[in-house]
Amino acid sequence: MEKFVKLTGVAAPLPIMNVDTDMIIPKQFLKTIQRTGLGKGLFSEMRYLEDGSDNPDFVLNKPAYRQASILVAGDNFGCGSSREHAPWALLDFGVRCVISTSFADIFYNNCFKNGILPIKVDPADLEKLMDDATRGANATLTIDLEAQEIRGPDGGVVKFDIDPFRKHCLLNGLDDIGLTLQKAEKIDAYEKNAAASRPWA
């Protein structure tokens, strides 16, 4: 998993409450277990018109936000079904951080397992960050995970809380497999001892 230490990028405003996982990646894109290639389906029902062309009114189709790596979203982001394809689609598009006042638990946990930082802020801070995100190409935020700070284009700083273990995993690029591999020597030693003590097994 790619480490998350510091991210400076364009923040796209998505002032919609209760964005569910079917809005993030609709069910027709769930036929694959590959983590790549899902970016094209991200927000597809809002992002594309019926003829398949880009919807010019959707934020990620606007020139200033086509390379957005941060989303500033409304309350309860990621609700709905538990599909892990939702963070996969965000990551494949290039989004590494989502900021909201609240997240659905399963989506929130899945983000950390895939190298995405979901940040919870209070409503007043979200309003300020949403305003920052409306500035188009000037809507640049810096997310400093080590310092637990969001720095705005005008120099303002928003602090955020994060579980220390999740912070450690993101800073070091450790998903569940990476955490297990850190104990590879102990696992190998156990397997050798088990084989020696039970040669019939």
mmCIF file of C-alpha atoms in Angstrom:
data_model
loop_
_atom_site.group_PDB
_atom_site.id
_atom_site.type_symbol
_atom_site.label_atom_id
_atom_site.label_comp_id
_atom_site.label_asym_id
_atom_site.label_seq_id
_atom_site.Cartn_x
_atom_site.Cartn_y
_atom_site.Cartn_z
ATOM 1 C CA MET A 1 0.000 0.000 0.000
ATOM 2 C CA GLU A 2 1.298 3.471 -0.860
ATOM 3 C CA LYS A 3 2.337 5.526 2.157
ATOM 4 C CA PHE A 4 0.343 8.611 3.100
ATOM 5 C CA VAL A 5 2.560 11.232 4.720
ATOM 6 C CA LYS A 6 1.739 14.609 3.173
ATOM 7 C CA LEU A 7 -0.569 15.426 0.286
ATOM 8 C CA THR A 8 -0.900 18.738 -1.528
ATOM 9 C CA GLY A 9 -3.575 18.770 -4.169
ATOM 10 C CA VAL A 10 -6.730 20.276 -5.587
ATOM 11 C CA ALA A 11 -9.802 19.757 -3.408
ATOM 12 C CA ALA A 12 -13.138 19.240 -5.158
ATOM 13 C CA PRO A 13 -16.334 20.344 -3.396
ATOM 14 C CA LEU A 14 -19.115 17.744 -3.219
ATOM 15 C CA PRO A 15 -21.716 19.389 -0.954
ATOM 16 C CA ILE A 16 -24.110 16.424 -1.018
ATOM 17 C CA MET A 17 -25.279 14.656 2.125
ATOM 18 C CA ASN A 18 -25.576 10.849 2.355
ATOM 19 C CA VAL A 19 -23.427 10.010 -0.678
ATOM 20 C CA ASP A 20 -23.789 6.230 -0.651
ATOM 21 C CA THR A 21 -21.482 3.603 -2.101
ATOM 22 C CA ASP A 22 -23.823 3.014 -5.054
ATOM 23 C CA MET A 23 -23.397 6.680 -5.999
ATOM 24 C CA ILE A 24 -19.624 6.336 -5.608
ATOM 25 C CA ILE A 25 -19.426 3.194 -7.778
ATOM 26 C CA PRO A 26 -22.715 1.811 -9.201
ATOM 27 C CA LYS A 27 -23.456 -1.916 -9.070
ATOM 28 C CA GLN A 28 -22.701 -2.590 -12.754
ATOM 29 C CA PHE A 29 -19.002 -1.975 -12.041
ATOM 30 C CA LEU A 30 -18.805 -4.634 -9.306
ATOM 31 C CA LYS A 31 -18.094 -7.547 -11.639
ATOM 32 C CA THR A 32 -14.350 -7.277 -11.129
ATOM 33 C CA ILE A 33 -12.117 -7.996 -8.152
ATOM 34 C CA GLN A 34 -9.319 -5.920 -9.668
ATOM 35 C CA ARG A 35 -8.521 -2.681 -7.845
ATOM 36 C CA THR A 36 -7.593 -0.863 -11.041
ATOM 37 C CA GLY A 37 -9.803 0.441 -13.827
ATOM 38 C CA LEU A 38 -12.666 1.473 -11.560
ATOM 39 C CA GLY A 39 -11.870 5.184 -11.728
ATOM 40 C CA LYS A 40 -13.860 5.499 -14.952
ATOM 41 C CA GLY A 41 -16.980 4.390 -13.073
ATOM 42 C CA LEU A 42 -16.535 6.770 -10.139
ATOM 43 C CA PHE A 43 -19.759 8.766 -9.628
ATOM 44 C CA SER A 44 -20.773 7.605 -13.113
ATOM 45 C CA GLU A 45 -24.487 8.371 -12.736
ATOM 46 C CA MET A 46 -23.686 12.001 -11.942
ATOM 47 C CA ARG A 47 -20.543 12.238 -14.048
ATOM 48 C CA TYR A 48 -21.933 11.099 -17.419
ATOM 49 C CA LEU A 49 -24.982 11.987 -19.490
ATOM 50 C CA GLU A 50 -27.276 9.309 -20.975
ATOM 51 C CA ASP A 51 -25.267 9.242 -24.212
ATOM 52 C CA GLY A 52 -22.070 8.513 -22.253
ATOM 53 C CA SER A 53 -20.572 11.963 -22.660
ATOM 54 C CA ASP A 54 -19.281 13.995 -19.739
ATOM 55 C CA ASN A 55 -21.834 15.937 -17.714
ATOM 56 C CA PRO A 56 -20.325 19.450 -17.782
ATOM 57 C CA ASP A 57 -22.150 20.375 -14.571
ATOM 58 C CA PHE A 58 -20.532 17.665 -12.440
ATOM 59 C CA VAL A 59 -17.604 18.950 -10.401
ATOM 60 C CA LEU A 60 -15.017 16.336 -11.439
ATOM 61 C CA ASN A 61 -15.652 17.126 -15.113
ATOM 62 C CA LYS A 62 -14.796 20.785 -14.691
ATOM 63 C CA PRO A 63 -11.251 21.560 -15.909
ATOM 64 C CA ALA A 64 -10.054 22.822 -12.529
ATOM 65 C CA TYR A 65 -11.071 19.605 -10.757
ATOM 66 C CA ARG A 66 -10.219 16.841 -13.230
ATOM 67 C CA GLN A 67 -7.032 16.077 -11.275
ATOM 68 C CA ALA A 68 -8.562 16.498 -7.813
ATOM 69 C CA SER A 69 -6.919 14.311 -5.162
ATOM 70 C CA ILE A 70 -9.067 15.523 -2.248
ATOM 71 C CA LEU A 71 -12.857 15.522 -1.844
ATOM 72 C CA VAL A 72 -14.672 17.825 0.564
ATOM 73 C CA ALA A 73 -18.051 16.170 1.008
ATOM 74 C CA GLY A 74 -21.329 16.466 2.878
ATOM 75 C CA ASP A 75 -22.335 14.538 6.007
ATOM 76 C CA ASN A 76 -22.476 10.727 6.175
ATOM 77 C CA PHE A 77 -20.220 10.008 3.210
ATOM 78 C CA GLY A 78 -19.937 6.364 2.125
ATOM 79 C CA CYS A 79 -23.219 5.101 3.564
ATOM 80 C CA GLY A 80 -25.130 2.219 1.960
ATOM 81 C CA SER A 81 -23.655 -1.171 1.094
ATOM 82 C CA SER A 82 -20.240 -2.308 2.273
ATOM 83 C CA ARG A 83 -18.608 -2.632 -1.185
ATOM 84 C CA GLU A 84 -14.835 -2.179 -1.051
ATOM 85 C CA HIS A 85 -15.017 -1.134 -4.694
ATOM 86 C CA ALA A 86 -15.964 2.353 -3.437
ATOM 87 C CA PRO A 87 -12.514 3.223 -2.044
ATOM 88 C CA TRP A 88 -10.926 1.321 -4.936
ATOM 89 C CA ALA A 89 -12.731 3.622 -7.414
ATOM 90 C CA LEU A 90 -11.747 6.765 -5.521
ATOM 91 C CA LEU A 91 -8.122 5.657 -5.375
ATOM 92 C CA ASP A 92 -8.030 4.657 -9.054
ATOM 93 C CA PHE A 93 -9.339 8.118 -10.002
ATOM 94 C CA GLY A 94 -6.623 9.700 -7.859
ATOM 95 C CA VAL A 95 -8.468 10.670 -4.669
ATOM 96 C CA ARG A 96 -6.278 10.050 -1.594
ATOM 97 C CA CYS A 97 -8.280 12.000 0.993
ATOM 98 C CA VAL A 98 -11.968 12.572 1.746
ATOM 99 C CA ILE A 99 -13.049 15.226 4.261
ATOM 100 C CA SER A 100 -16.502 15.188 5.834
ATOM 101 C CA THR A 101 -18.218 15.584 9.194
ATOM 102 C CA SER A 102 -19.063 11.865 9.301
ATOM 103 C CA PHE A 103 -18.589 8.597 7.433
ATOM 104 C CA ALA A 104 -20.314 5.232 7.368
ATOM 105 C CA ASP A 105 -18.241 2.867 9.538
ATOM 106 C CA ILE A 106 -17.494 0.183 6.943
ATOM 107 C CA PHE A 107 -16.510 2.688 4.268
ATOM 108 C CA TYR A 108 -14.370 4.556 6.821
ATOM 109 C CA ASN A 109 -12.489 1.366 7.746
ATOM 110 C CA ASN A 110 -12.086 0.319 4.102
ATOM 111 C CA CYS A 111 -10.451 3.656 3.292
ATOM 112 C CA PHE A 112 -7.613 3.051 5.731
ATOM 113 C CA LYS A 113 -7.070 -0.453 4.351
ATOM 114 C CA ASN A 114 -6.583 1.008 0.869
ATOM 115 C CA GLY A 115 -4.366 4.009 1.585
ATOM 116 C CA ILE A 116 -7.076 6.684 1.617
ATOM 117 C CA LEU A 117 -7.248 9.121 4.522
ATOM 118 C CA PRO A 118 -10.834 9.907 5.624
ATOM 119 C CA ILE A 119 -10.829 12.996 7.849
ATOM 120 C CA LYS A 120 -13.661 13.934 10.193
ATOM 121 C CA VAL A 121 -14.055 17.648 10.952
ATOM 122 C CA ASP A 122 -16.741 19.647 12.719
ATOM 123 C CA PRO A 123 -19.448 21.448 10.676
ATOM 124 C CA ALA A 124 -17.804 24.874 11.008
ATOM 125 C CA ASP A 125 -14.484 23.579 9.673
ATOM 126 C CA LEU A 126 -16.243 21.688 6.879
ATOM 127 C CA GLU A 127 -17.986 24.894 5.813
ATOM 128 C CA LYS A 128 -14.631 26.700 5.657
ATOM 129 C CA LEU A 129 -12.973 23.870 3.720
ATOM 130 C CA MET A 130 -15.942 23.633 1.354
ATOM 131 C CA ASP A 131 -15.513 27.344 0.660
ATOM 132 C CA ASP A 132 -11.806 26.794 -0.006
ATOM 133 C CA ALA A 133 -12.703 23.966 -2.409
ATOM 134 C CA THR A 134 -14.951 26.207 -4.517
ATOM 135 C CA ARG A 135 -11.949 28.216 -5.730
ATOM 136 C CA GLY A 136 -11.276 26.004 -8.725
ATOM 137 C CA ALA A 137 -7.607 25.663 -9.642
ATOM 138 C CA ASN A 138 -6.738 27.698 -6.534
ATOM 139 C CA ALA A 139 -8.532 25.193 -4.294
ATOM 140 C CA THR A 140 -5.301 23.636 -3.092
ATOM 141 C CA LEU A 141 -5.149 22.022 0.331
ATOM 142 C CA THR A 142 -2.198 20.402 2.077
ATOM 143 C CA ILE A 143 -2.935 17.391 4.264
ATOM 144 C CA ASP A 144 -0.149 16.758 6.767
ATOM 145 C CA LEU A 145 -0.851 13.428 8.461
ATOM 146 C CA GLU A 146 2.136 13.577 10.812
ATOM 147 C CA ALA A 147 1.054 16.976 12.160
ATOM 148 C CA GLN A 148 -2.661 16.112 11.774
ATOM 149 C CA GLU A 149 -3.329 19.377 9.976
ATOM 150 C CA ILE A 150 -5.186 20.602 6.905
ATOM 151 C CA ARG A 151 -3.665 23.796 5.514
ATOM 152 C CA GLY A 152 -5.804 25.989 3.296
ATOM 153 C CA PRO A 153 -4.845 28.254 0.379
ATOM 154 C CA ASP A 154 -4.982 31.325 2.637
ATOM 155 C CA GLY A 155 -2.742 29.812 5.307
ATOM 156 C CA GLY A 156 -5.550 28.740 7.621
ATOM 157 C CA VAL A 157 -5.065 25.510 9.549
ATOM 158 C CA VAL A 158 -7.650 22.917 10.587
ATOM 159 C CA LYS A 159 -6.518 20.264 13.075
ATOM 160 C CA PHE A 160 -7.988 16.768 12.981
ATOM 161 C CA ASP A 161 -7.970 13.657 15.154
ATOM 162 C CA ILE A 162 -7.050 10.163 14.020
ATOM 163 C CA ASP A 163 -6.589 6.838 15.750
ATOM 164 C CA PRO A 164 -2.814 6.376 16.434
ATOM 165 C CA PHE A 165 -2.727 2.834 15.029
ATOM 166 C CA ARG A 166 -4.435 3.878 11.787
ATOM 167 C CA LYS A 167 -2.082 6.832 11.536
ATOM 168 C CA HIS A 168 0.912 4.495 11.947
ATOM 169 C CA CYS A 169 -0.386 2.186 9.214
ATOM 170 C CA LEU A 170 -0.943 5.009 6.707
ATOM 171 C CA LEU A 171 2.405 6.682 7.412
ATOM 172 C CA ASN A 172 4.170 3.360 6.822
ATOM 173 C CA GLY A 173 2.001 2.049 3.974
ATOM 174 C CA LEU A 174 0.803 -0.969 5.946
ATOM 175 C CA ASP A 175 -2.403 -2.739 5.003
ATOM 176 C CA ASP A 176 -3.496 -5.989 6.694
ATOM 177 C CA ILE A 177 -1.056 -8.036 4.606
ATOM 178 C CA GLY A 178 1.783 -5.614 5.303
ATOM 179 C CA LEU A 179 1.120 -5.813 9.039
ATOM 180 C CA THR A 180 1.227 -9.608 8.867
ATOM 181 C CA LEU A 181 4.473 -9.606 6.881
ATOM 182 C CA GLN A 182 6.120 -7.565 9.623
ATOM 183 C CA LYS A 183 5.931 -10.747 11.695
ATOM 184 C CA ALA A 184 7.251 -13.000 8.910
ATOM 185 C CA GLU A 185 10.285 -14.177 10.924
ATOM 186 C CA LYS A 186 8.141 -15.186 13.895
ATOM 187 C CA ILE A 187 5.668 -16.936 11.603
ATOM 188 C CA ASP A 188 8.501 -18.852 9.896
ATOM 189 C CA ALA A 189 9.978 -19.830 13.272
ATOM 190 C CA TYR A 190 6.606 -21.075 14.485
ATOM 191 C CA GLU A 191 6.083 -23.121 11.319
ATOM 192 C CA LYS A 192 9.531 -24.739 11.642
ATOM 193 C CA ASN A 193 8.966 -25.592 15.311
ATOM 194 C CA ALA A 194 5.517 -26.965 14.545
ATOM 195 C CA ALA A 195 6.884 -29.139 11.739
ATOM 196 C CA ALA A 196 9.693 -30.439 13.965
ATOM 197 C CA SER A 197 7.392 -31.242 16.885
ATOM 198 C CA ARG A 198 4.731 -32.882 14.686
ATOM 199 C CA PRO A 199 6.617 -34.606 11.844
ATOM 200 C CA TRP A 200 3.566 -36.738 11.099
ATOM 201 C CA ALA A 201 1.386 -33.706 10.322
#
